[in-house]
Amino acid sequence: MSKRKIKILDTTLRDGEQTPGVAFAPDEKLEIAKELDDLGIDIIEAGSAITSAGEREGIKKIIKEDLNAEIISFARIAKSDIDSAIDCGVDGIHLVFPSSDLHIEKKIKKTREEVRDMVAETSRYALDQGLTVELSAEDATRADREFLKEVFQTGLEEGVQRICICDTVSKMMPEQIYDLFSEMAKIINVPIAAHCHNDFGVGVANTLSALRAGGSEIHATINGLGERAGNSALEELALAISEFYSDEFEINLKLEKLYEISKIVEEHAGIPISPTKAIIGANAFAHEAGIHTHGVLSEATTYEPIAPEKVGQKRRLIFGKHTGKHAIENEIKRIGLKASDSQVDKIFNRIKDLGDKGKLVTDAEWTAIVDDVMGRSLEQVVTVEELTVTSGDTITPTAAVKIRYEDREFIEAGVGVGPVDATINAIRKVVSGISNINLQEYHVDAISGGTDAMVDVVVKLTDGKQIIDARGSNEDIIKASVQAMVNGVNRLLWNKKLSEGEK
């Protein structure tokens, strides 16, 4: 049986950017588009050209790159939208019309007949300008099916090249989507796309049902970004097709790049990925429970559905109250140490003690425990020599820091929304210059009661090869933040030296 080639339209730069609080600058759009193209995306919805001058600038930057992917703009059934897209030089448009009576009557205050005429006129106009047109029915899952067929037929008679059915507010379950797409596939002789949202947590399942019913194109976003609960997540769809439907469908994505592009989008969007997010979350291939770590170390497939490397991830063993001795012994061996049974017991008990107190055992604490029990000493590669912070109602929070790294001194200043943010920004400038170390996450892990409360700050740092957690504790949240950053930086640099054989 021949496989059906599935085209992927990525709408991270349009629908994904409609996530509340997300706005990509033109250069950020360009970087994401280049990564999407390298990933193997067929169609990139670069934005909605009518939106703003900055939006058009971003689309034009992408067009100039001459990428392999087809570059399109979102457009309403209005000539002004199409003209803006043409001005950007796009290959085509995602021409969207309201299809449900709710949207037709309440949103644009038109009649069905007027909408059908607008679709015919704008489709013809765009096609005459040489654009590829994907005609898309907004809120199709609440529309009258006979009306849907009429409008799609109108577009097909004009010559539109693709049809899209949108489950705009996730109003169908997978079996209903299957029924809808099956019916439409019988009368539509061009590729049919599925654009599903995730309001009820079934965006990916609905998209897969649409494919199985005859669809041949999917719309998705990196990290599942999008309005409300987001769009279907590209990484989840890609892995579902790869693992469960590879005999039926063919996609040409470099799956090993999924984690990398996920982190790039996370950084530019400013929306942290949940640790438990499928495929690309920090915990997707992390193991703590003793029975799990024992199993995965003996045979990875016992508790991992795929190899983490398939999507560019790495396995992580997390140490805490559920950790077993087998994982401790394995990790000690992995870093090139030999521990006696007594030393393993001591490490095991100290980790259990931290876990029983409700503490996250960070990577830095794990290695500090090992170093202490094994008699190793961590070289303080980076030390903070001076820190000055100013803040007030009429003063922009500012921090200045002097850090010593080996035999050199670095002085940097940072501003922020508050004194902690300013301090972190100042330190980030220094450590980025030292070893390209980036802060991925920052959070206050625990605060005790009282005005002299003890604050626990946990940070997640990476140098591109390692990802570690580190903690800082102090009555002063600024000092706790600095301590966490410095602990993490020292651990990363020390680990790097050890791996290179520099003792």
XYZ file of C-alpha atoms in Angstrom:
503
model
C 0.000 0.000 0.000
C 1.448 3.379 -1.015
C 1.827 5.989 1.683
C -0.048 9.268 1.558
C 2.268 12.286 1.636
C 1.130 14.621 4.408
C 1.940 18.301 4.076
C 2.575 20.260 7.259
C 1.546 23.887 7.590
C 3.183 25.467 10.600
C 1.289 28.429 11.994
C 3.541 29.240 14.975
C 4.261 32.674 13.498
C 0.565 33.491 13.021
C -1.817 31.483 15.214
C 0.961 30.739 17.688
C 1.736 34.423 17.984
C -1.905 35.007 18.909
C -1.151 33.372 22.244
C -1.890 36.052 24.870
C 1.343 37.864 25.712
C 3.322 36.584 22.709
C 4.705 38.941 20.061
C 7.626 38.016 17.822
C 9.931 40.761 16.558
C 10.748 40.616 12.808
C 14.208 39.127 13.424
C 12.728 36.530 15.785
C 10.213 35.558 13.113
C 13.056 35.171 10.656
C 15.062 32.941 12.996
C 12.056 30.712 13.723
C 11.148 30.499 10.024
C 14.675 29.398 9.095
C 14.554 26.720 11.783
C 11.135 25.559 10.583
C 12.451 25.325 7.045
C 15.446 23.297 8.181
C 13.085 21.045 10.150
C 11.335 20.209 6.891
C 8.056 22.143 7.180
C 6.201 22.320 3.849
C 4.214 25.523 4.383
C 5.021 28.360 6.800
C 2.221 30.762 7.692
C 4.496 33.708 8.346
C 1.845 35.997 9.774
C -1.112 38.141 8.794
C 0.214 40.871 6.509
C -2.667 43.261 7.136
C -1.883 43.377 10.877
C 0.904 45.980 11.061
C 4.020 47.422 9.459
C 6.162 45.296 11.782
C 4.267 42.179 10.702
C 4.914 42.977 7.052
C 8.578 43.627 7.796
C 8.878 40.193 9.402
C 7.174 38.457 6.464
C 9.385 40.281 3.952
C 12.522 39.238 5.839
C 11.405 35.620 5.575
C 10.631 35.947 1.854
C 14.119 37.329 1.180
C 15.680 34.153 2.603
C 14.330 32.152 -0.360
C 13.465 29.188 1.853
C 12.358 25.816 0.535
C 9.000 26.048 2.316
C 5.993 27.745 0.751
C 5.512 31.067 2.572
C 1.932 32.239 3.040
C 0.001 34.958 4.840
C -3.310 34.712 6.652
C -6.014 36.752 4.901
C -9.666 37.458 5.519
C -12.086 37.536 2.579
C -11.144 41.170 1.898
C -9.063 42.571 -0.979
C -7.131 44.789 1.438
C -5.808 41.698 3.233
C -4.814 40.118 -0.072
C -3.116 43.310 -1.281
C -1.048 43.452 1.912
C 0.017 39.850 1.357
C 0.917 40.557 -2.271
C 3.001 43.555 -1.153
C 5.078 41.183 1.017
C 5.772 38.867 -1.898
C 4.285 35.705 -0.368
C 3.714 32.515 -2.346
C 0.117 32.172 -1.265
C -2.585 33.001 1.246
C -4.602 31.184 3.875
C -7.958 32.688 2.888
C -10.333 32.346 5.834
C -14.098 32.822 5.743
C -16.618 32.542 8.617
C -18.715 29.439 8.015
C -21.008 29.036 11.019
C -24.177 31.103 11.307
C -22.888 32.290 14.675
C -19.817 33.867 13.050
C -21.639 35.044 9.925
C -24.502 36.759 11.719
C -22.937 37.851 15.000
C -19.334 38.585 14.054
C -19.395 40.039 10.538
C -23.180 40.665 10.335
C -23.595 39.231 6.838
C -25.773 36.590 5.211
C -24.700 33.209 3.895
C -25.179 34.452 0.325
C -22.957 37.477 0.948
C -20.215 35.272 2.408
C -20.359 32.924 -0.565
C -20.077 35.879 -2.980
C -17.139 37.317 -1.007
C -15.361 33.966 -1.160
C -15.820 33.795 -4.937
C -14.631 37.368 -5.464
C -11.559 37.212 -3.207
C -10.543 33.728 -4.384
C -10.678 34.892 -7.997
C -8.776 38.082 -7.168
C -5.964 36.247 -5.341
C -5.646 33.576 -8.010
C -5.479 36.232 -10.732
C -2.502 37.717 -8.870
C -0.699 34.386 -9.098
C -1.159 33.362 -5.458
C -1.752 29.855 -4.214
C -5.010 29.878 -2.267
C -5.908 27.627 0.647
C -9.578 28.288 1.312
C -10.315 27.825 4.982
C -13.662 27.548 6.792
C -13.498 29.145 10.231
C -15.678 27.455 12.870
C -16.497 24.720 10.371
C -17.394 22.233 13.099
C -20.410 24.385 14.031
C -21.404 25.149 10.445
C -24.235 23.703 8.377
C -22.597 20.991 6.254
C -24.570 21.744 3.117
C -23.488 25.376 3.318
C -19.882 24.267 3.821
C -20.084 22.153 0.679
C -21.595 25.044 -1.295
C -18.844 27.481 -0.328
C -16.056 24.983 -0.864
C -17.532 24.203 -4.300
C -17.577 27.922 -5.046
C -13.886 28.164 -4.231
C -13.038 25.034 -6.218
C -14.841 26.409 -9.265
C -12.641 29.518 -9.032
C -9.558 27.282 -8.854
C -8.397 27.294 -5.211
C -5.679 24.701 -4.708
C -6.382 23.551 -1.131
C -9.296 23.398 1.293
C -9.039 23.668 5.101
C -11.588 22.692 7.737
C -11.124 24.502 11.058
C -12.273 23.228 14.451
C -11.830 26.762 15.751
C -13.036 26.279 19.307
C -12.673 22.498 19.528
C -16.352 21.621 19.230
C -15.920 18.056 18.008
C -14.452 14.853 19.369
C -12.270 12.565 17.209
C -15.096 10.331 15.945
C -17.098 13.412 14.888
C -14.095 14.892 13.096
C -13.649 11.575 11.298
C -17.248 11.676 10.123
C -16.993 15.292 8.911
C -13.753 14.777 6.984
C -14.989 11.507 5.487
C -18.043 13.280 4.107
C -16.050 16.217 2.709
C -13.354 13.997 1.185
C -15.999 12.379 -1.031
C -16.768 15.645 -2.838
C -13.455 17.564 -2.665
C -10.750 16.607 -5.134
C -7.943 18.819 -3.796
C -5.887 18.394 -0.588
C -7.913 18.904 2.598
C -6.222 20.369 5.681
C -7.160 20.038 9.342
C -6.787 23.041 11.632
C -7.632 21.947 15.173
C -7.540 23.771 18.480
C -7.018 22.193 21.882
C -9.767 23.603 24.101
C -10.809 20.104 25.193
C -7.333 18.562 24.997
C -8.048 16.640 21.783
C -6.357 18.834 19.164
C -3.783 16.204 18.232
C -6.323 13.352 18.347
C -8.728 15.316 16.148
C -6.001 16.105 13.629
C -5.029 12.440 13.402
C -8.687 11.482 12.925
C -8.923 14.003 10.091
C -5.930 12.395 8.365
C -7.366 8.916 8.724
C -10.630 10.139 7.189
C -8.954 11.508 4.065
C -7.121 14.689 5.066
C -3.689 15.257 3.575
C -2.454 18.403 5.327
C -2.207 19.387 8.968
C -1.910 22.750 10.684
C 0.130 22.876 13.883
C 2.326 25.050 16.083
C 5.582 24.455 17.912
C 4.920 23.752 21.620
C 1.173 23.849 20.943
C 1.122 27.659 21.093
C -2.100 29.392 20.145
C -5.136 31.208 21.439
C -6.778 29.948 24.634
C -5.601 26.334 25.116
C -3.498 26.457 21.961
C -3.308 24.646 18.635
C -2.382 21.063 17.865
C 1.260 20.620 18.887
C 3.565 19.884 15.969
C 5.972 17.763 17.994
C 3.167 15.516 19.258
C 1.657 15.099 15.797
C 5.027 14.343 14.238
C 5.804 11.612 16.753
C 2.286 10.140 16.613
C 2.507 9.820 12.829
C 6.061 8.480 13.014
C 5.300 5.892 15.687
C 1.739 4.791 14.884
C 0.886 5.680 11.287
C 4.180 5.385 9.414
C 2.706 2.640 7.192
C -0.080 4.981 6.063
C 1.369 8.485 6.074
C 4.675 10.044 5.105
C 6.107 13.239 6.577
C 9.566 14.596 5.843
C 10.638 16.125 9.144
C 14.006 15.972 10.856
C 12.586 14.698 14.130
C 15.904 15.101 15.917
C 15.516 18.884 15.579
C 12.198 19.066 17.434
C 13.650 19.768 20.882
C 16.040 22.402 19.543
C 13.353 24.397 17.756
C 11.045 23.982 20.741
C 13.574 25.736 22.967
C 14.086 28.529 20.423
C 10.340 29.184 20.243
C 10.072 28.970 24.033
C 12.770 31.639 24.394
C 11.231 34.055 21.888
C 7.635 33.478 23.015
C 8.437 33.817 26.716
C 5.985 30.995 27.478
C 7.708 28.313 29.606
C 7.153 24.733 28.496
C 5.536 22.584 31.168
C 8.017 19.978 32.477
C 5.392 17.297 31.802
C 4.780 18.411 28.196
C 4.857 15.408 25.873
C 7.977 14.919 23.752
C 9.773 18.177 24.568
C 9.089 18.754 28.287
C 12.005 18.603 30.726
C 10.495 15.510 32.353
C 9.579 13.698 29.135
C 12.642 11.473 29.520
C 13.374 12.012 33.219
C 13.176 9.204 35.776
C 13.206 9.262 39.577
C 11.306 6.278 40.976
C 13.640 3.418 41.862
C 11.759 0.788 39.869
C 11.744 3.065 36.811
C 15.411 4.026 36.921
C 16.416 0.397 37.474
C 14.293 -0.652 34.523
C 15.389 2.085 32.133
C 19.065 1.531 32.962
C 18.688 -2.177 32.251
C 16.577 -1.710 29.106
C 15.539 1.794 28.035
C 12.277 0.699 26.422
C 10.881 -0.499 29.752
C 9.901 3.084 30.645
C 10.616 5.104 27.501
C 8.296 4.868 24.483
C 11.012 6.196 22.170
C 14.709 6.953 22.486
C 15.095 10.581 23.649
C 17.726 11.153 20.949
C 15.043 10.648 18.288
C 13.660 14.113 19.076
C 16.946 15.695 20.177
C 16.316 15.105 23.888
C 18.488 13.426 26.538
C 17.625 11.025 29.321
C 17.815 12.493 32.813
C 17.937 10.615 36.095
C 16.352 12.715 38.842
C 17.369 12.105 42.439
C 14.797 12.369 45.204
C 12.794 10.431 47.751
C 11.843 7.753 45.204
C 15.407 7.119 44.052
C 16.833 3.630 44.385
C 20.424 2.629 45.070
C 20.788 1.191 41.586
C 20.454 4.655 40.029
C 22.971 6.105 42.482
C 25.494 3.382 41.754
C 25.017 3.817 38.001
C 25.444 7.589 38.079
C 28.559 7.386 40.258
C 30.041 4.901 37.814
C 29.037 7.082 34.845
C 31.039 10.043 36.151
C 34.090 7.841 36.609
C 34.064 7.303 40.380
C 34.230 4.160 42.474
C 32.176 4.165 45.651
C 32.122 1.658 48.461
C 28.849 0.168 49.714
C 29.133 2.428 52.746
C 29.502 5.548 50.587
C 26.548 4.561 48.432
C 24.471 4.111 51.605
C 25.459 7.574 52.842
C 24.576 9.226 49.540
C 21.302 7.281 49.396
C 20.290 8.321 52.927
C 21.116 12.003 52.421
C 19.075 12.139 49.215
C 16.163 10.400 50.926
C 16.400 12.857 53.815
C 16.158 15.852 51.464
C 13.256 14.250 49.610
C 11.359 13.498 52.822
C 11.599 17.185 53.721
C 9.774 18.011 50.501
C 12.900 19.361 48.845
C 13.736 19.099 45.166
C 17.168 17.492 44.983
C 18.828 19.664 42.367
C 21.691 18.519 40.165
C 24.022 20.809 42.066
C 22.939 19.319 45.413
C 23.302 15.769 44.111
C 26.870 16.411 43.013
C 27.628 18.334 46.205
C 26.494 15.315 48.261
C 28.620 12.990 46.134
C 31.607 15.316 46.412
C 31.250 15.500 50.198
C 30.849 11.755 50.724
C 33.573 10.872 48.216
C 35.986 13.472 49.557
C 36.080 15.562 46.391
C 36.083 19.336 46.493
C 34.308 21.515 43.961
C 36.533 24.246 42.608
C 34.807 27.603 42.907
C 35.561 28.709 39.360
C 33.264 31.727 39.626
C 32.876 33.942 42.700
C 30.869 37.097 43.304
C 33.066 39.844 44.720
C 30.662 42.772 44.747
C 26.931 43.276 44.277
C 25.050 46.578 44.366
C 21.308 46.868 43.834
C 19.181 50.020 43.660
C 15.397 50.194 43.430
C 12.546 52.511 44.322
C 9.269 54.036 43.176
C 11.026 56.534 40.885
C 14.159 54.517 40.112
C 14.487 51.809 37.477
C 15.673 48.709 39.355
C 19.365 48.373 38.570
C 22.057 45.938 39.670
C 25.835 46.044 39.262
C 27.931 42.938 39.850
C 31.647 42.187 39.892
C 32.491 38.541 39.308
C 35.875 36.838 39.345
C 36.411 34.007 36.884
C 39.791 32.343 37.285
C 42.238 35.279 37.096
C 39.885 37.752 35.411
C 37.305 40.210 36.682
C 34.002 40.937 34.955
C 31.818 43.927 35.787
C 28.311 44.169 34.377
C 25.087 46.046 35.091
C 21.503 45.067 34.445
C 18.054 46.575 34.734
C 14.761 44.785 35.281
C 11.188 44.971 36.437
C 12.404 44.546 40.011
C 15.674 44.202 41.949
C 15.792 40.411 41.559
C 15.223 40.618 37.812
C 17.908 43.304 37.503
C 20.382 41.172 39.477
C 19.722 38.063 37.399
C 20.092 40.084 34.183
C 23.463 41.451 35.320
C 24.765 37.988 36.199
C 23.408 36.522 32.964
C 25.516 38.998 30.996
C 28.644 37.832 32.795
C 28.079 34.087 32.583
C 26.978 34.278 28.963
C 30.333 35.841 28.175
C 32.258 33.283 30.213
C 30.916 30.066 28.742
C 27.732 30.732 26.778
C 25.631 29.640 29.781
C 21.945 30.465 29.597
C 19.261 30.643 32.270
C 16.277 28.535 31.188
C 14.097 28.680 34.295
C 13.916 30.589 37.574
C 11.481 30.052 40.373
C 11.100 30.451 44.105
C 10.821 26.892 45.378
C 9.895 27.480 49.018
C 9.447 30.296 51.485
C 9.183 29.783 55.243
C 6.982 32.023 57.409
C 7.875 35.294 59.126
C 9.478 38.554 58.096
C 12.898 36.861 58.141
C 11.602 34.046 55.914
C 14.135 31.648 54.410
C 13.826 31.732 50.624
C 14.766 28.873 48.294
C 15.493 29.842 44.693
C 15.909 27.144 42.048
C 17.366 27.855 38.600
C 17.786 25.687 35.525
C 20.941 26.455 33.531
C 22.379 25.061 30.324
C 25.587 25.418 28.336
C 24.062 23.706 25.305
C 25.375 20.287 26.300
C 24.291 19.958 29.913
C 21.136 21.058 31.726
C 21.353 21.327 35.510
C 19.259 22.583 38.397
C 20.824 24.566 41.226
C 19.516 26.058 44.463
C 20.313 29.078 46.601
C 18.897 29.667 50.094
C 18.975 32.893 52.070
C 16.749 35.269 54.027
C 17.375 37.763 51.196
C 15.791 36.698 47.887
C 18.426 38.621 45.929
C 21.275 36.802 47.679
C 19.456 33.483 47.279
C 19.123 34.167 43.548
C 22.798 35.038 43.199
C 23.802 31.943 45.165
C 21.661 29.701 42.947
C 23.131 31.176 39.781
C 26.716 30.914 41.011
C 26.206 27.354 42.297
C 24.835 26.322 38.934
C 27.540 28.068 36.912
C 30.278 26.521 39.032
C 28.749 23.083 38.637
C 28.497 23.423 34.845
C 32.071 24.659 34.529
C 33.380 21.996 36.927
C 31.532 19.233 35.078
C 33.002 20.507 31.816
C 36.522 20.388 33.252
C 36.001 16.877 34.564
C 34.672 15.661 31.218
C 37.719 17.139 29.499
C 40.056 15.505 32.012
C 41.164 18.799 33.567
C 41.409 18.169 37.312
